[in-house]
Amino acid sequence: MFLRSLFPALLWALLILVLCLLPSGSMPEKDWLDDMHVDKWVHVLLFAVLFVLLVKGFRQCGAVGITARYPGVAALLVVLLYAILTETVQEAFTTDRHGDPADVAADLGGALLGAAYLRWGPVLLGQHRKRWERYF
C-alpha cells in the first residue's frame, strides 16, 4: 500500500532526475529564454508537482509518524533532500552541467507553491473542504 500510493510521486521524481541529467546540448538555446529565467520556472513547476504528489501519497498510504501527522512537512523535507541530491548528482556525473544553489532555491519555491495550491487552491476554485482535511 505504501509504494502504491507513492508510485506517482516516485515516477515524477524519476522524470525530474532524467531531465536533470540530460546533456545541456539537448536543451533549447534562446537568449530570450535566458532573460525570462525559464530554467528556474521549470524547476518551480517540477517540484511543485512533486510536492503535491508526495503529500497526497503520504495521506493515502496510512503511514505513521511525521508522514501521517504532518504530510506537508514530510513532503517538504523530502523535496529539500531530493533537490540537493539532484544538484549534487548533476555536478558529479555530468560534464557539461553543474549543480546550482539557485536551482535548489527554485525547487523549494516550487514546494511552497505546491503547499499554497493544496492549502488555498480548492478554496479559490470554489471547492471548500472540511477543517480536519487540511494538509498541514
CSV table of N, CA, C and O in Angstrom, one decimal:
chain,number,residue,atom,x,y,z
A,1,MET,N,0.8,-1.2,0.0
A,1,MET,CA,0.0,0.0,0.0
A,1,MET,C,0.9,1.3,0.0
A,1,MET,O,0.5,2.2,-0.6
A,2,PHE,N,2.0,1.2,0.7
A,2,PHE,CA,2.9,2.4,0.8
A,2,PHE,C,3.4,2.8,-0.5
A,2,PHE,O,3.3,3.9,-0.9
A,3,LEU,N,4.0,1.8,-1.3
A,3,LEU,CA,4.5,2.1,-2.6
A,3,LEU,C,3.5,2.4,-3.6
A,3,LEU,O,3.7,3.3,-4.5
A,4,ARG,N,2.3,1.8,-3.5
A,4,ARG,CA,1.3,2.1,-4.5
A,4,ARG,C,0.8,3.5,-4.4
A,4,ARG,O,0.6,4.2,-5.4
A,5,SER,N,0.7,4.0,-3.2
A,5,SER,CA,0.2,5.4,-3.0
A,5,SER,C,1.3,6.4,-3.4
A,5,SER,O,1.0,7.5,-3.8
A,6,LEU,N,2.5,6.0,-3.2
A,6,LEU,CA,3.6,7.0,-3.6
A,6,LEU,C,4.2,6.7,-5.0
A,6,LEU,O,5.1,7.4,-5.4
A,7,PHE,N,3.6,5.8,-5.7
A,7,PHE,CA,4.1,5.5,-7.1
A,7,PHE,C,4.1,6.7,-8.0
A,7,PHE,O,5.1,6.9,-8.7
A,8,PRO,N,3.0,7.5,-8.1
A,8,PRO,CA,3.0,8.7,-8.9
A,8,PRO,C,4.2,9.6,-8.6
A,8,PRO,O,4.9,10.2,-9.4
A,9,ALA,N,4.4,9.8,-7.3
A,9,ALA,CA,5.5,10.7,-6.8
A,9,ALA,C,6.9,10.1,-7.2
A,9,ALA,O,7.8,10.9,-7.6
A,10,LEU,N,7.0,8.8,-7.1
A,10,LEU,CA,8.3,8.2,-7.5
A,10,LEU,C,8.5,8.3,-9.0
A,10,LEU,O,9.7,8.6,-9.4
A,11,LEU,N,7.5,8.1,-9.8
A,11,LEU,CA,7.7,8.3,-11.2
A,11,LEU,C,8.0,9.7,-11.6
A,11,LEU,O,8.9,9.9,-12.4
A,12,TRP,N,7.4,10.6,-10.9
A,12,TRP,CA,7.7,12.1,-11.2
A,12,TRP,C,9.1,12.4,-10.8
A,12,TRP,O,9.8,13.1,-11.5
A,13,ALA,N,9.5,11.9,-9.7
A,13,ALA,CA,10.9,12.1,-9.2
A,13,ALA,C,11.9,11.5,-10.2
A,13,ALA,O,13.0,12.1,-10.5
A,14,LEU,N,11.6,10.4,-10.8
A,14,LEU,CA,12.5,9.8,-11.8
A,14,LEU,C,12.5,10.7,-13.0
A,14,LEU,O,13.6,10.9,-13.6
A,15,LEU,N,11.4,11.2,-13.4
A,15,LEU,CA,11.4,12.1,-14.6
A,15,LEU,C,12.3,13.3,-14.3
A,15,LEU,O,13.0,13.8,-15.1
A,16,ILE,N,12.2,13.9,-13.1
A,16,ILE,CA,13.0,15.0,-12.7
A,16,ILE,C,14.5,14.7,-12.8
A,16,ILE,O,15.3,15.4,-13.3
A,17,LEU,N,14.8,13.5,-12.3
A,17,LEU,CA,16.2,13.1,-12.3
A,17,LEU,C,16.7,12.9,-13.8
A,17,LEU,O,17.8,13.4,-14.1
A,18,VAL,N,15.9,12.3,-14.6
A,18,VAL,CA,16.3,12.2,-16.0
A,18,VAL,C,16.5,13.6,-16.7
A,18,VAL,O,17.4,13.8,-17.4
A,19,LEU,N,15.6,14.5,-16.4
A,19,LEU,CA,15.7,15.8,-17.0
A,19,LEU,C,16.9,16.5,-16.5
A,19,LEU,O,17.6,17.3,-17.2
A,20,CYS,N,17.3,16.3,-15.2
A,20,CYS,CA,18.4,17.0,-14.7
A,20,CYS,C,19.7,16.4,-15.2
A,20,CYS,O,20.8,17.1,-15.2
A,21,LEU,N,19.7,15.2,-15.7
A,21,LEU,CA,20.9,14.5,-16.2
A,21,LEU,C,21.1,14.6,-17.8
A,21,LEU,O,22.1,14.2,-18.3
A,22,LEU,N,20.1,15.2,-18.4
A,22,LEU,CA,20.2,15.4,-19.9
A,22,LEU,C,21.4,16.4,-20.2
A,22,LEU,O,21.6,17.3,-19.4
A,23,PRO,N,22.1,16.1,-21.2
A,23,PRO,CA,23.2,17.0,-21.6
A,23,PRO,C,22.6,18.4,-22.0
A,23,PRO,O,21.5,18.5,-22.5
A,24,SER,N,23.4,19.4,-21.7
A,24,SER,CA,22.9,20.7,-21.9
A,24,SER,C,22.8,21.0,-23.4
A,24,SER,O,22.0,21.9,-23.8
A,25,GLY,N,23.4,20.3,-24.3
A,25,GLY,CA,23.3,20.4,-25.7
A,25,GLY,C,21.9,20.1,-26.2
A,25,GLY,O,21.4,20.5,-27.2
A,26,SER,N,21.1,19.3,-25.4
A,26,SER,CA,19.8,18.9,-25.8
A,26,SER,C,18.7,19.9,-25.3
A,26,SER,O,17.6,19.8,-25.6
A,27,MET,N,19.2,21.0,-24.6
A,27,MET,CA,18.3,22.0,-24.1
A,27,MET,C,18.2,23.1,-25.2
A,27,MET,O,19.2,23.4,-25.8
A,28,PRO,N,17.1,23.7,-25.3
A,28,PRO,CA,17.0,24.8,-26.3
A,28,PRO,C,17.8,26.0,-25.8
A,28,PRO,O,17.9,26.3,-24.7
A,29,GLU,N,18.5,26.6,-26.8
A,29,GLU,CA,19.3,27.8,-26.5
A,29,GLU,C,18.8,29.0,-27.2
A,29,GLU,O,18.9,29.3,-28.4
A,30,LYS,N,18.1,29.8,-26.4
A,30,LYS,CA,17.4,31.0,-26.9
A,30,LYS,C,17.8,32.1,-25.9
A,30,LYS,O,17.6,31.9,-24.7
A,31,ASP,N,18.2,33.2,-26.4
A,31,ASP,CA,18.6,34.3,-25.5
A,31,ASP,C,17.4,34.9,-24.7
A,31,ASP,O,17.5,35.2,-23.6
A,32,TRP,N,16.2,34.9,-25.4
A,32,TRP,CA,15.1,35.5,-24.7
A,32,TRP,C,14.6,34.5,-23.6
A,32,TRP,O,14.0,35.0,-22.6
A,33,LEU,N,14.9,33.2,-23.7
A,33,LEU,CA,14.5,32.3,-22.6
A,33,LEU,C,15.4,32.5,-21.4
A,33,LEU,O,14.9,32.4,-20.3
A,34,ASP,N,16.7,32.8,-21.7
A,34,ASP,CA,17.5,33.1,-20.5
A,34,ASP,C,17.1,34.4,-19.8
A,34,ASP,O,17.2,34.5,-18.6
A,35,ASP,N,16.6,35.4,-20.6
A,35,ASP,CA,16.2,36.6,-20.0
A,35,ASP,C,15.0,36.4,-19.0
A,35,ASP,O,14.8,37.1,-18.1
A,36,MET,N,14.2,35.4,-19.3
A,36,MET,CA,13.0,35.2,-18.5
A,36,MET,C,13.2,34.1,-17.4
A,36,MET,O,12.3,33.8,-16.7
A,37,HIS,N,14.5,33.6,-17.3
A,37,HIS,CA,14.8,32.6,-16.4
A,37,HIS,C,13.9,31.4,-16.4
A,37,HIS,O,13.4,30.9,-15.4
A,38,VAL,N,13.6,30.9,-17.6
A,38,VAL,CA,12.7,29.8,-17.8
A,38,VAL,C,13.2,28.6,-17.1
A,38,VAL,O,12.4,27.8,-16.5
A,39,ASP,N,14.5,28.4,-17.0
A,39,ASP,CA,15.1,27.2,-16.3
A,39,ASP,C,14.6,27.2,-14.8
A,39,ASP,O,14.2,26.1,-14.3
A,40,LYS,N,14.6,28.3,-14.2
A,40,LYS,CA,14.1,28.4,-12.8
A,40,LYS,C,12.6,28.1,-12.7
A,40,LYS,O,12.2,27.4,-11.7
A,41,TRP,N,11.8,28.6,-13.6
A,41,TRP,CA,10.4,28.3,-13.6
A,41,TRP,C,10.1,26.9,-13.9
A,41,TRP,O,9.1,26.3,-13.3
A,42,VAL,N,10.9,26.2,-14.7
A,42,VAL,CA,10.7,24.8,-14.9
A,42,VAL,C,11.0,24.0,-13.6
A,42,VAL,O,10.2,23.1,-13.2
A,43,HIS,N,12.0,24.4,-12.8
A,43,HIS,CA,12.3,23.8,-11.5
A,43,HIS,C,11.1,24.0,-10.6
A,43,HIS,O,10.7,23.1,-9.9
A,44,VAL,N,10.6,25.2,-10.6
A,44,VAL,CA,9.5,25.5,-9.7
A,44,VAL,C,8.3,24.6,-10.0
A,44,VAL,O,7.7,24.0,-9.1
A,45,LEU,N,8.0,24.5,-11.3
A,45,LEU,CA,6.8,23.7,-11.7
A,45,LEU,C,7.1,22.2,-11.4
A,45,LEU,O,6.2,21.5,-10.8
A,46,LEU,N,8.2,21.7,-11.7
A,46,LEU,CA,8.5,20.3,-11.5
A,46,LEU,C,8.4,19.9,-10.0
A,46,LEU,O,7.8,18.9,-9.6
A,47,PHE,N,9.0,20.7,-9.2
A,47,PHE,CA,9.0,20.4,-7.7
A,47,PHE,C,7.7,20.8,-7.1
A,47,PHE,O,7.3,20.2,-6.0
A,48,ALA,N,6.9,21.7,-7.6
A,48,ALA,CA,5.5,21.9,-7.1
A,48,ALA,C,4.7,20.6,-7.3
A,48,ALA,O,4.0,20.2,-6.4
A,49,VAL,N,4.8,20.0,-8.5
A,49,VAL,CA,4.0,18.8,-8.7
A,49,VAL,C,4.5,17.7,-7.8
A,49,VAL,O,3.7,16.9,-7.3
A,50,LEU,N,5.8,17.6,-7.7
A,50,LEU,CA,6.4,16.5,-6.8
A,50,LEU,C,5.9,16.7,-5.4
A,50,LEU,O,5.5,15.7,-4.7
A,51,PHE,N,5.8,17.9,-4.9
A,51,PHE,CA,5.3,18.2,-3.5
A,51,PHE,C,3.9,17.7,-3.4
A,51,PHE,O,3.5,17.0,-2.4
A,52,VAL,N,3.0,18.1,-4.3
A,52,VAL,CA,1.6,17.8,-4.3
A,52,VAL,C,1.5,16.2,-4.3
A,52,VAL,O,0.7,15.7,-3.6
A,53,LEU,N,2.2,15.6,-5.2
A,53,LEU,CA,2.1,14.1,-5.3
A,53,LEU,C,2.6,13.4,-4.0
A,53,LEU,O,2.0,12.4,-3.6
A,54,LEU,N,3.6,14.0,-3.4
A,54,LEU,CA,4.1,13.4,-2.1
A,54,LEU,C,3.1,13.5,-1.0
A,54,LEU,O,2.8,12.6,-0.3
A,55,VAL,N,2.5,14.7,-0.9
A,55,VAL,CA,1.5,14.9,0.2
A,55,VAL,C,0.3,14.0,0.0
A,55,VAL,O,-0.1,13.4,0.9
A,56,LYS,N,-0.2,14.0,-1.2
A,56,LYS,CA,-1.3,13.1,-1.5
A,56,LYS,C,-1.0,11.6,-1.2
A,56,LYS,O,-1.7,10.9,-0.7
A,57,GLY,N,0.2,11.2,-1.6
A,57,GLY,CA,0.7,9.8,-1.4
A,57,GLY,C,0.8,9.5,0.1
A,57,GLY,O,0.4,8.5,0.6
A,58,PHE,N,1.4,10.5,0.9
A,58,PHE,CA,1.5,10.3,2.3
A,58,PHE,C,0.2,10.2,3.0
A,58,PHE,O,0.0,9.4,3.9
A,59,ARG,N,-0.8,11.0,2.5
A,59,ARG,CA,-2.1,11.0,3.1
A,59,ARG,C,-2.9,9.6,2.8
A,59,ARG,O,-3.7,9.2,3.6
A,60,GLN,N,-2.6,9.0,1.6
A,60,GLN,CA,-3.3,7.8,1.2
A,60,GLN,C,-2.7,6.6,1.8
A,60,GLN,O,-3.4,5.5,1.9
A,61,CYS,N,-1.4,6.6,2.1
A,61,CYS,CA,-0.7,5.3,2.4
A,61,CYS,C,-0.9,4.8,3.8
A,61,CYS,O,-0.4,3.7,4.0
A,62,GLY,N,-1.5,5.5,4.7
A,62,GLY,CA,-1.6,5.0,6.0
A,62,GLY,C,-0.3,5.0,6.8
A,62,GLY,O,-0.1,4.1,7.6
A,63,ALA,N,0.6,5.9,6.5
A,63,ALA,CA,1.9,6.0,7.1
A,63,ALA,C,1.8,6.3,8.6
A,63,ALA,O,0.7,6.8,9.0
A,64,VAL,N,2.9,6.2,9.3
A,64,VAL,CA,2.9,6.5,10.7
A,64,VAL,C,4.0,7.6,10.9
A,64,VAL,O,4.8,7.8,10.0
A,65,GLY,N,4.0,8.2,12.0
A,65,GLY,CA,5.0,9.2,12.3
A,65,GLY,C,4.7,10.5,11.7
A,65,GLY,O,3.5,10.9,11.5
A,66,ILE,N,5.8,11.2,11.3
A,66,ILE,CA,5.6,12.5,10.7
A,66,ILE,C,4.9,12.5,9.4
A,66,ILE,O,4.1,13.5,9.1
A,67,THR,N,5.0,11.5,8.6
A,67,THR,CA,4.3,11.4,7.3
A,67,THR,C,2.8,11.4,7.5
A,67,THR,O,2.0,11.8,6.7
A,68,ALA,N,2.3,10.8,8.6
A,68,ALA,CA,0.9,10.7,8.9
A,68,ALA,C,0.4,11.9,9.5
A,68,ALA,O,-0.7,12.4,9.2
A,69,ARG,N,1.1,12.5,10.5
A,69,ARG,CA,0.7,13.6,11.2
A,69,ARG,C,0.9,14.9,10.5
A,69,ARG,O,0.0,15.8,10.5
A,70,TYR,N,2.0,15.1,9.8
A,70,TYR,CA,2.3,16.3,9.1
A,70,TYR,C,2.8,15.9,7.7
A,70,TYR,O,4.0,16.0,7.4
A,71,PRO,N,1.9,15.5,6.8
A,71,PRO,CA,2.4,15.1,5.5
A,71,PRO,C,3.0,16.2,4.7
A,71,PRO,O,4.0,16.0,3.9
A,72,GLY,N,2.6,17.5,4.9
A,72,GLY,CA,3.2,18.6,4.2
A,72,GLY,C,4.7,18.9,4.7
A,72,GLY,O,5.5,19.1,3.8
A,73,VAL,N,4.9,18.7,5.9
A,73,VAL,CA,6.3,18.9,6.5
A,73,VAL,C,7.2,17.8,6.0
A,73,VAL,O,8.3,18.0,5.5
A,74,ALA,N,6.7,16.6,6.0
A,74,ALA,CA,7.4,15.4,5.5
A,74,ALA,C,7.7,15.6,4.0
A,74,ALA,O,8.9,15.3,3.6
A,75,ALA,N,6.8,16.0,3.2
A,75,ALA,CA,7.0,16.2,1.8
A,75,ALA,C,8.0,17.4,1.6
A,75,ALA,O,8.8,17.3,0.7
A,76,LEU,N,7.9,18.4,2.4
A,76,LEU,CA,8.9,19.5,2.2
A,76,LEU,C,10.3,19.0,2.5
A,76,LEU,O,11.3,19.4,1.8
A,77,LEU,N,10.5,18.2,3.5
A,77,LEU,CA,11.8,17.6,3.8
A,77,LEU,C,12.3,16.7,2.7
A,77,LEU,O,13.5,16.8,2.3
A,78,VAL,N,11.4,15.9,2.1
A,78,VAL,CA,11.8,15.0,1.0
A,78,VAL,C,12.2,15.9,-0.2
A,78,VAL,O,13.2,15.6,-0.9
A,79,VAL,N,11.4,16.9,-0.5
A,79,VAL,CA,11.7,17.8,-1.6
A,79,VAL,C,13.1,18.5,-1.4
A,79,VAL,O,13.9,18.5,-2.4
A,80,LEU,N,13.3,18.9,-0.2
A,80,LEU,CA,14.6,19.6,0.0
A,80,LEU,C,15.8,18.6,-0.2
A,80,LEU,O,16.7,18.9,-0.9
A,81,LEU,N,15.7,17.4,0.4
A,81,LEU,CA,16.7,16.4,0.2
A,81,LEU,C,16.9,16.0,-1.3
A,81,LEU,O,18.0,15.9,-1.8
A,82,TYR,N,15.7,15.9,-2.0
A,82,TYR,CA,15.8,15.5,-3.4
A,82,TYR,C,16.4,16.6,-4.2
A,82,TYR,O,17.1,16.3,-5.2
A,83,ALA,N,16.1,17.8,-3.9
A,83,ALA,CA,16.6,19.0,-4.7
A,83,ALA,C,18.1,19.0,-4.5
A,83,ALA,O,18.9,19.2,-5.5
A,84,ILE,N,18.6,18.8,-3.3
A,84,ILE,CA,20.1,18.8,-3.0
A,84,ILE,C,20.7,17.6,-3.7
A,84,ILE,O,21.8,17.7,-4.4
A,85,LEU,N,20.0,16.5,-3.7
A,85,LEU,CA,20.6,15.2,-4.3
A,85,LEU,C,20.7,15.4,-5.8
A,85,LEU,O,21.7,15.1,-6.4
A,86,THR,N,19.6,16.0,-6.5
A,86,THR,CA,19.7,16.1,-7.9
A,86,THR,C,20.8,17.1,-8.4
A,86,THR,O,21.4,16.8,-9.4
A,87,GLU,N,21.0,18.1,-7.6
A,87,GLU,CA,22.0,19.1,-8.0
A,87,GLU,C,23.4,18.5,-7.7
A,87,GLU,O,24.3,18.7,-8.5
A,88,THR,N,23.5,17.7,-6.7
A,88,THR,CA,24.8,17.0,-6.4
A,88,THR,C,25.1,16.0,-7.5
A,88,THR,O,26.2,15.9,-8.0
A,89,VAL,N,24.1,15.2,-7.9
A,89,VAL,CA,24.3,14.2,-9.0
A,89,VAL,C,24.6,14.9,-10.3
A,89,VAL,O,25.5,14.5,-11.0
A,90,GLN,N,24.0,16.0,-10.5
A,90,GLN,CA,24.2,16.8,-11.7
A,90,GLN,C,25.7,17.3,-11.8
A,90,GLN,O,26.4,17.2,-12.8
A,91,GLU,N,26.2,17.8,-10.6
A,91,GLU,CA,27.5,18.2,-10.5
A,91,GLU,C,28.5,17.1,-10.7
A,91,GLU,O,29.6,17.2,-11.4
A,92,ALA,N,28.3,16.0,-10.1
A,92,ALA,CA,29.2,14.9,-10.0
A,92,ALA,C,29.2,14.0,-11.3
A,92,ALA,O,30.3,13.5,-11.7
A,93,PHE,N,28.1,13.8,-12.0
A,93,PHE,CA,28.0,12.8,-13.0
A,93,PHE,C,27.8,13.4,-14.4
A,93,PHE,O,27.6,12.6,-15.4
A,94,THR,N,27.7,14.7,-14.6
A,94,THR,CA,27.6,15.3,-15.9
A,94,THR,C,28.8,16.2,-16.1
A,94,THR,O,29.4,16.8,-15.2
A,95,THR,N,29.2,16.2,-17.4
A,95,THR,CA,30.4,17.1,-17.7
A,95,THR,C,30.1,18.5,-18.1
A,95,THR,O,30.8,19.4,-18.0
A,96,ASP,N,28.9,18.6,-18.7
A,96,ASP,CA,28.5,20.0,-19.2
A,96,ASP,C,27.4,20.7,-18.4
A,96,ASP,O,27.0,21.7,-18.8
A,97,ARG,N,27.0,20.1,-17.3
A,97,ARG,CA,26.0,20.8,-16.4
A,97,ARG,C,26.6,20.8,-15.0
A,97,ARG,O,27.4,19.9,-14.6
A,98,HIS,N,26.1,21.8,-14.3
A,98,HIS,CA,26.7,22.0,-12.9
A,98,HIS,C,25.5,22.2,-11.9
A,98,HIS,O,24.5,22.7,-12.3
A,99,GLY,N,25.8,21.7,-10.7
A,99,GLY,CA,24.8,21.9,-9.6
A,99,GLY,C,24.8,23.4,-9.3
A,99,GLY,O,25.8,24.1,-9.4
A,100,ASP,N,23.6,23.9,-9.0
A,100,ASP,CA,23.4,25.3,-8.8
A,100,ASP,C,22.5,25.5,-7.6
A,100,ASP,O,21.4,25.0,-7.5
A,101,PRO,N,23.0,26.2,-6.6
A,101,PRO,CA,22.2,26.5,-5.4
A,101,PRO,C,20.9,27.3,-5.7
A,101,PRO,O,19.9,27.1,-5.0
A,102,ALA,N,21.0,28.1,-6.8
A,102,ALA,CA,19.8,28.8,-7.2
A,102,ALA,C,18.7,27.8,-7.7
A,102,ALA,O,17.5,28.1,-7.5
A,103,ASP,N,19.1,26.7,-8.2
A,103,ASP,CA,18.1,25.7,-8.6
A,103,ASP,C,17.5,25.0,-7.4
A,103,ASP,O,16.3,24.8,-7.4
A,104,VAL,N,18.2,24.8,-6.4
A,104,VAL,CA,17.7,24.3,-5.1
A,104,VAL,C,16.7,25.3,-4.5
A,104,VAL,O,15.6,24.9,-4.1
A,105,ALA,N,17.0,26.6,-4.6
A,105,ALA,CA,16.1,27.6,-4.1
A,105,ALA,C,14.8,27.6,-4.9
A,105,ALA,O,13.7,27.7,-4.4
A,106,ALA,N,14.9,27.4,-6.2
A,106,ALA,CA,13.8,27.3,-7.1
A,106,ALA,C,12.9,26.1,-6.8
A,106,ALA,O,11.7,26.1,-6.8
A,107,ASP,N,13.6,25.0,-6.5
A,107,ASP,CA,12.9,23.8,-6.1
A,107,ASP,C,12.1,24.0,-4.9
A,107,ASP,O,11.0,23.5,-4.8
A,108,LEU,N,12.7,24.6,-3.9
A,108,LEU,CA,12.0,24.9,-2.6
A,108,LEU,C,10.8,25.8,-2.9
A,108,LEU,O,9.8,25.7,-2.3
A,109,GLY,N,11.0,26.8,-3.8
A,109,GLY,CA,9.9,27.7,-4.2
A,109,GLY,C,8.8,26.9,-4.8
A,109,GLY,O,7.6,27.2,-4.5
A,110,GLY,N,9.1,25.9,-5.6
A,110,GLY,CA,8.1,25.0,-6.1
A,110,GLY,C,7.3,24.3,-5.1
A,110,GLY,O,6.1,24.1,-5.1
A,111,ALA,N,8.1,23.8,-4.1
A,111,ALA,CA,7.4,23.1,-3.0
A,111,ALA,C,6.4,24.0,-2.2
A,111,ALA,O,5.3,23.6,-1.9
A,112,LEU,N,6.9,25.3,-2.0
A,112,LEU,CA,6.0,26.2,-1.4
A,112,LEU,C,4.8,26.6,-2.2
A,112,LEU,O,3.7,26.8,-1.7
A,113,LEU,N,5.0,26.6,-3.5
A,113,LEU,CA,3.9,26.8,-4.5
A,113,LEU,C,2.9,25.7,-4.4
A,113,LEU,O,1.7,25.9,-4.4
A,114,GLY,N,3.4,24.4,-4.3
A,114,GLY,CA,2.6,23.3,-4.2
A,114,GLY,C,1.8,23.3,-2.9
A,114,GLY,O,0.6,22.9,-2.8
A,115,ALA,N,2.5,23.7,-1.8
A,115,ALA,CA,1.8,23.9,-0.5
A,115,ALA,C,0.7,24.9,-0.6
A,115,ALA,O,-0.4,24.7,0.0
A,116,ALA,N,0.9,26.0,-1.2
A,116,ALA,CA,-0.1,27.1,-1.4
A,116,ALA,C,-1.3,26.5,-2.2
A,116,ALA,O,-2.4,26.8,-1.9
A,117,TYR,N,-1.0,25.8,-3.2
A,117,TYR,CA,-2.1,25.2,-4.0
A,117,TYR,C,-2.9,24.2,-3.2
A,117,TYR,O,-4.1,24.3,-3.2
A,118,LEU,N,-2.3,23.4,-2.4
A,118,LEU,CA,-3.0,22.4,-1.6
A,118,LEU,C,-3.8,23.1,-0.5
A,118,LEU,O,-4.9,22.7,-0.1
A,119,ARG,N,-3.3,24.2,0.0
A,119,ARG,CA,-4.0,24.9,1.1
A,119,ARG,C,-5.1,25.8,0.6
A,119,ARG,O,-6.2,25.8,1.2
A,120,TRP,N,-4.8,26.6,-0.5
A,120,TRP,CA,-5.8,27.6,-0.9
A,120,TRP,C,-6.4,27.3,-2.3
A,120,TRP,O,-7.4,27.9,-2.6
A,121,GLY,N,-5.9,26.4,-3.0
A,121,GLY,CA,-6.4,26.1,-4.4
A,121,GLY,C,-7.8,25.7,-4.4
A,121,GLY,O,-8.6,26.3,-5.1
A,122,PRO,N,-8.3,24.7,-3.6
A,122,PRO,CA,-9.7,24.3,-3.6
A,122,PRO,C,-10.6,25.5,-3.2
A,122,PRO,O,-11.7,25.6,-3.7
A,123,VAL,N,-10.2,26.3,-2.3
A,123,VAL,CA,-11.0,27.5,-1.9
A,123,VAL,C,-11.1,28.4,-3.0
A,123,VAL,O,-12.2,28.9,-3.3
A,124,LEU,N,-10.0,28.7,-3.7
A,124,LEU,CA,-10.1,29.6,-4.8
A,124,LEU,C,-10.9,29.1,-6.0
A,124,LEU,O,-11.5,29.8,-6.8
A,125,LEU,N,-10.9,27.7,-6.1
A,125,LEU,CA,-11.7,27.1,-7.1
A,125,LEU,C,-13.1,26.8,-6.7
A,125,LEU,O,-13.9,26.2,-7.5
A,126,GLY,N,-13.5,27.2,-5.5
A,126,GLY,CA,-14.8,27.0,-5.0
A,126,GLY,C,-15.1,25.6,-4.5
A,126,GLY,O,-16.3,25.3,-4.3
A,127,GLN,N,-14.1,24.9,-4.2
A,127,GLN,CA,-14.3,23.5,-3.6
A,127,GLN,C,-13.8,23.6,-2.2
A,127,GLN,O,-12.7,23.2,-1.8
A,128,HIS,N,-14.7,24.0,-1.3
A,128,HIS,CA,-14.4,24.1,0.1
A,128,HIS,C,-14.2,22.7,0.7
A,128,HIS,O,-14.9,21.8,0.4
A,129,ARG,N,-13.3,22.6,1.7
A,129,ARG,CA,-13.0,21.3,2.3
A,129,ARG,C,-13.2,21.5,3.8
A,129,ARG,O,-13.2,22.6,4.3
A,130,LYS,N,-13.4,20.4,4.5
A,130,LYS,CA,-13.6,20.4,5.9
A,130,LYS,C,-12.3,20.8,6.7
A,130,LYS,O,-11.2,20.6,6.2
A,131,ARG,N,-12.4,21.3,7.9
A,131,ARG,CA,-11.3,21.8,8.6
A,131,ARG,C,-10.3,20.7,8.9
A,131,ARG,O,-9.1,21.0,8.9
A,132,TRP,N,-10.7,19.5,9.2
A,132,TRP,CA,-9.8,18.4,9.5
A,132,TRP,C,-9.1,17.8,8.3
A,132,TRP,O,-8.2,17.0,8.4
A,133,GLU,N,-9.4,18.3,7.1
A,133,GLU,CA,-8.8,17.8,5.9
A,133,GLU,C,-7.6,18.6,5.5
A,133,GLU,O,-7.2,18.5,4.3
A,134,ARG,N,-7.1,19.5,6.3
A,134,ARG,CA,-6.0,20.3,5.9
A,134,ARG,C,-4.8,19.5,5.8
A,134,ARG,O,-4.6,18.4,6.3
A,135,TYR,N,-3.8,20.0,5.0
A,135,TYR,CA,-2.6,19.2,4.7
A,135,TYR,C,-1.5,19.6,5.7
A,135,TYR,O,-0.5,18.9,5.8
A,136,PHE,N,-1.7,20.6,6.5
A,136,PHE,CA,-0.7,21.0,7.5
A,136,PHE,C,-1.2,21.0,8.9
A,136,PHE,O,-2.3,21.3,9.1
